[in-house]
Amino acid sequence: MNMKKIIFTLFALAMMLPARAQMTPEAVMGMTPDLPSTAALLNYWKESNDPLRTEAPDSYILDEFREAWNAANDQIQDMQAKTLAPGMQRNAMAGKVAGTNKTAGEVANMSEAEAKALAMSTMQGRLSSMGLSQADFAKLQSSNLSDEEAKAMASKVMAKQTGGLTAKDIEAMSHMTDEQRAAFMQESGLGASMTAKMNADKGKRASSQEQYQLATELISLGQKEHSLQQKAIGMIESARKDGVALFDRKYRKADAEYRAEISKAGWAMENAISAADVKAAQAWLRAAEAKWFNNMSNFYAEYIPMYRDAVAGAMDCCRAELLPVKRQHKEVMEKLYALTQSAEYALSDSVPFEASYMYFELSEKITEFELEDELYKK
């Protein structure tokens, strides 16, 4: 690639999206170099493989594409560091660590003693919300917990969650009539305490239900994303397999004949004695190589459009199908962050870029269009 083209490519990339501009998935996709045309790829293969060609190829289309791709990659990485990463880091540090009221930034700046105290406090808070003490927790961890102790702890947890109802109460009420149960609930105060507990937990339950629904949606979106990623990758893999099948069906028999003829002509050249024999062997070899080359050129003329369409199709899958799902993923993460303030959901801004990065990376597959490894593998 000449210096003029390199300078033009770098200038175009720089003008397309200044380093201080907002970074978007569409901008990353827009920085991806155009795929070489099928004609350019076929011409590249012919010039690189023509046995009768003695000078260097005129076409450096793949080198030019790689130059532009690497320049774009550098620009994308630089923009990510300057625009996307700082905001993501701020969001992550502002997110709450699960089970605490501390942000990830605050925890990161704690001493070892402070972090240990926070862990202990968090554990105590969780145990308390379940109606258990540290002594109960120690018993649970031991292997000496009796059945009676296990039942007693289960009853504690039930009482804490229901507003006072225990396993003993349930056992007692199981033998009562409806009227007796109502009287028991009123006289024991369980009716009032359980109602109070339900009212107190109403908002919490609604929040938990919403959080559960959003988390379930996130799992569903993740499955869709994986399916679309596999679809994009599969397009290219299928094209390569179809290329091998095409070669087997239409070109392999002739290819084997011409390669065998080339081998025989080469053997004849090595064993030629007279100048006339050498000349005849050379002519035979050139003719055999020309037949092989024409057969392979016809194959690549048929295969390259299939492969290029597959790469373009895989990229379009990322843009048209994967990116919208990634944006939904981002929205759900933002809702979960608003509900929980958890650092786990603080990096939602990065999610849509996963589609654009895959789009960009798949474009490089165009440089791998040649199939010799698959055609002649042993």
CSV table of N, CA, C and O in Angstrom, one decimal, residues 5 16 27 54 59 77 170 194 203-204 221 231 234 238 264 291 304 326 329 331 357 371:
chain,number,residue,atom,x,y,z
A,5,LYS,N,-2.1,6.4,-0.1
A,5,LYS,CA,-3.3,5.7,0.4
A,5,LYS,C,-3.4,5.6,1.9
A,5,LYS,O,-4.4,5.7,2.5
A,16,MET,N,-13.9,10.9,10.3
A,16,MET,CA,-15.2,10.2,10.5
A,16,MET,C,-15.7,10.3,11.9
A,16,MET,O,-16.9,10.5,12.1
A,27,ALA,N,-21.1,4.3,15.1
A,27,ALA,CA,-19.8,4.9,14.8
A,27,ALA,C,-18.7,3.8,14.6
A,27,ALA,O,-17.9,3.9,13.7
A,54,THR,N,5.8,-14.1,-13.5
A,54,THR,CA,7.1,-14.0,-13.0
A,54,THR,C,7.4,-12.7,-12.1
A,54,THR,O,8.2,-12.7,-11.2
A,59,SER,N,-1.9,-6.4,-7.5
A,59,SER,CA,-2.9,-6.2,-6.5
A,59,SER,C,-2.4,-6.5,-5.1
A,59,SER,O,-1.9,-7.6,-4.9
A,77,GLN,N,-9.9,1.6,19.7
A,77,GLN,CA,-9.3,1.4,21.0
A,77,GLN,C,-9.1,2.7,21.7
A,77,GLN,O,-9.3,2.9,22.9
A,170,ILE,N,-48.7,-23.9,63.4
A,170,ILE,CA,-49.3,-24.6,62.2
A,170,ILE,C,-49.8,-25.9,62.7
A,170,ILE,O,-50.9,-26.4,62.3
A,194,MET,N,-49.2,-10.8,61.6
A,194,MET,CA,-48.9,-11.2,60.2
A,194,MET,C,-49.4,-10.2,59.2
A,194,MET,O,-48.8,-10.0,58.1
A,203,GLY,N,-44.3,-3.3,49.5
A,203,GLY,CA,-43.4,-2.6,48.6
A,203,GLY,C,-42.2,-3.5,48.2
A,203,GLY,O,-41.8,-3.5,47.1
A,204,LYS,N,-41.7,-4.2,49.2
A,204,LYS,CA,-40.5,-5.0,49.0
A,204,LYS,C,-40.8,-6.2,48.1
A,204,LYS,O,-40.0,-6.5,47.2
A,221,LEU,N,-32.9,-12.6,27.0
A,221,LEU,CA,-32.1,-11.8,26.0
A,221,LEU,C,-30.7,-12.4,25.8
A,221,LEU,O,-30.2,-12.4,24.6
A,231,LYS,N,-25.4,-17.7,14.8
A,231,LYS,CA,-25.9,-17.5,13.5
A,231,LYS,C,-24.9,-16.8,12.6
A,231,LYS,O,-24.7,-17.2,11.5
A,234,GLY,N,-21.9,-18.9,12.1
A,234,GLY,CA,-22.3,-20.1,11.3
A,234,GLY,C,-22.4,-19.7,9.8
A,234,GLY,O,-22.2,-20.6,8.9
A,238,SER,N,-20.5,-22.1,7.2
A,238,SER,CA,-21.3,-22.8,6.2
A,238,SER,C,-20.8,-22.5,4.8
A,238,SER,O,-20.8,-23.4,4.0
A,264,LYS,N,3.9,-35.5,-13.2
A,264,LYS,CA,4.6,-36.3,-14.3
A,264,LYS,C,5.5,-35.4,-15.1
A,264,LYS,O,6.6,-35.8,-15.5
A,291,LYS,N,-3.7,-25.5,-17.1
A,291,LYS,CA,-5.0,-26.2,-16.9
A,291,LYS,C,-5.4,-26.2,-15.4
A,291,LYS,O,-6.6,-26.0,-15.1
A,304,ILE,N,-15.9,-17.3,-4.4
A,304,ILE,CA,-15.6,-16.0,-3.8
A,304,ILE,C,-16.9,-15.3,-3.5
A,304,ILE,O,-17.1,-14.7,-2.4
A,326,LYS,N,-29.1,-6.3,21.9
A,326,LYS,CA,-28.1,-5.8,22.9
A,326,LYS,C,-28.6,-4.5,23.5
A,326,LYS,O,-28.4,-4.2,24.7
A,329,HIS,N,-31.0,-5.4,26.1
A,329,HIS,CA,-30.3,-5.9,27.2
A,329,HIS,C,-29.8,-4.7,28.1
A,329,HIS,O,-29.9,-4.7,29.3
A,331,GLU,N,-31.2,-1.7,28.3
A,331,GLU,CA,-32.3,-1.1,29.0
A,331,GLU,C,-32.8,-1.9,30.2
A,331,GLU,O,-33.1,-1.3,31.3
A,357,TYR,N,-18.5,-4.5,18.0
A,357,TYR,CA,-17.2,-5.0,18.0
A,357,TYR,C,-17.2,-6.4,17.2
A,357,TYR,O,-16.2,-6.6,16.5
A,371,LEU,N,-9.2,-21.3,0.4
A,371,LEU,CA,-9.7,-22.5,0.9
A,371,LEU,C,-8.7,-23.7,0.8
A,371,LEU,O,-9.1,-24.8,1.1
